[in-house]
Amino acid sequence: YSEDTRIIRVPSSSRISPNLMLYAFKEGADAIILGDCVKKSSRFPWSKEMTEKSLEIVNEKLKSAGIDGRRVVFSEFSAGALNYFLNIVNGMAENLKQYERIKETQRKEL
């Protein structure tokens, strides 16, 4: 994956609140990929639902600021799925090339 990709490990994707995601965009993030383990092997079986609710909130806020909601994605990963992980990350990098840059005025609206 590209050198400007930042990976932040947390116990569960549900720990990333809508405010944290919006803060990341305000501070210059172009996209966010939330990953979590497959639900059946999770220590936090409710995390996927919480993450999906957070994504709905973030997507509404992005939309109101004129930012494409496809800049935030969620995916489940298993420990041996390195190629799948790389495809998600590299796919997002390719998709970003097609999107308009996020303007500072849009970032401030978040």
Coordinates of N, CA and C in Angstrom, one line a residue, residues 6 12 16 20 24 31 40 48-49 56 70-72 95 98 110:
R6 N -2.0 5.4 6.6 CA -1.8 5.3 8.1 C -2.7 4.3 8.7
S12 N -11.4 -2.6 18.5 CA -12.6 -2.9 17.7 C -13.0 -1.6 16.9
I16 N -14.2 3.5 17.1 CA -14.0 4.7 16.3 C -15.4 5.5 16.2
L20 N -14.6 11.0 15.9 CA -13.2 10.7 15.5 C -13.0 10.6 14.0
A24 N -10.8 13.2 11.7 CA -9.8 12.8 10.8 C -9.9 13.5 9.5
A31 N -9.6 9.6 3.2 CA -10.5 8.4 3.2 C -10.3 7.7 4.5
K40 N -18.2 -13.7 13.5 CA -18.2 -15.0 14.3 C -17.0 -15.2 15.2
K48 N -20.1 -4.8 14.9 CA -20.4 -4.5 13.5 C -21.6 -3.6 13.4
E49 N -22.6 -3.9 14.2 CA -23.8 -3.0 14.2 C -23.5 -1.6 14.7
E56 N -23.4 5.5 9.2 CA -24.5 6.2 8.8 C -24.5 7.6 9.2
R70 N -18.4 7.5 -0.2 CA -17.6 6.3 -0.5 C -16.2 6.4 0.0
R71 N -15.9 7.6 0.6 CA -14.6 7.8 1.2 C -14.4 7.0 2.5
V72 N -15.5 6.5 3.0 CA -15.5 5.8 4.3 C -16.0 4.4 4.0
N95 N -9.5 4.6 -6.1 CA -10.8 5.3 -6.1 C -10.6 6.8 -5.8
Q98 N -10.2 9.3 -8.5 CA -11.3 9.7 -9.3 C -12.2 10.7 -8.6
L110 N -17.5 20.1 8.6 CA -17.6 18.8 9.4 C -17.5 19.2 10.8

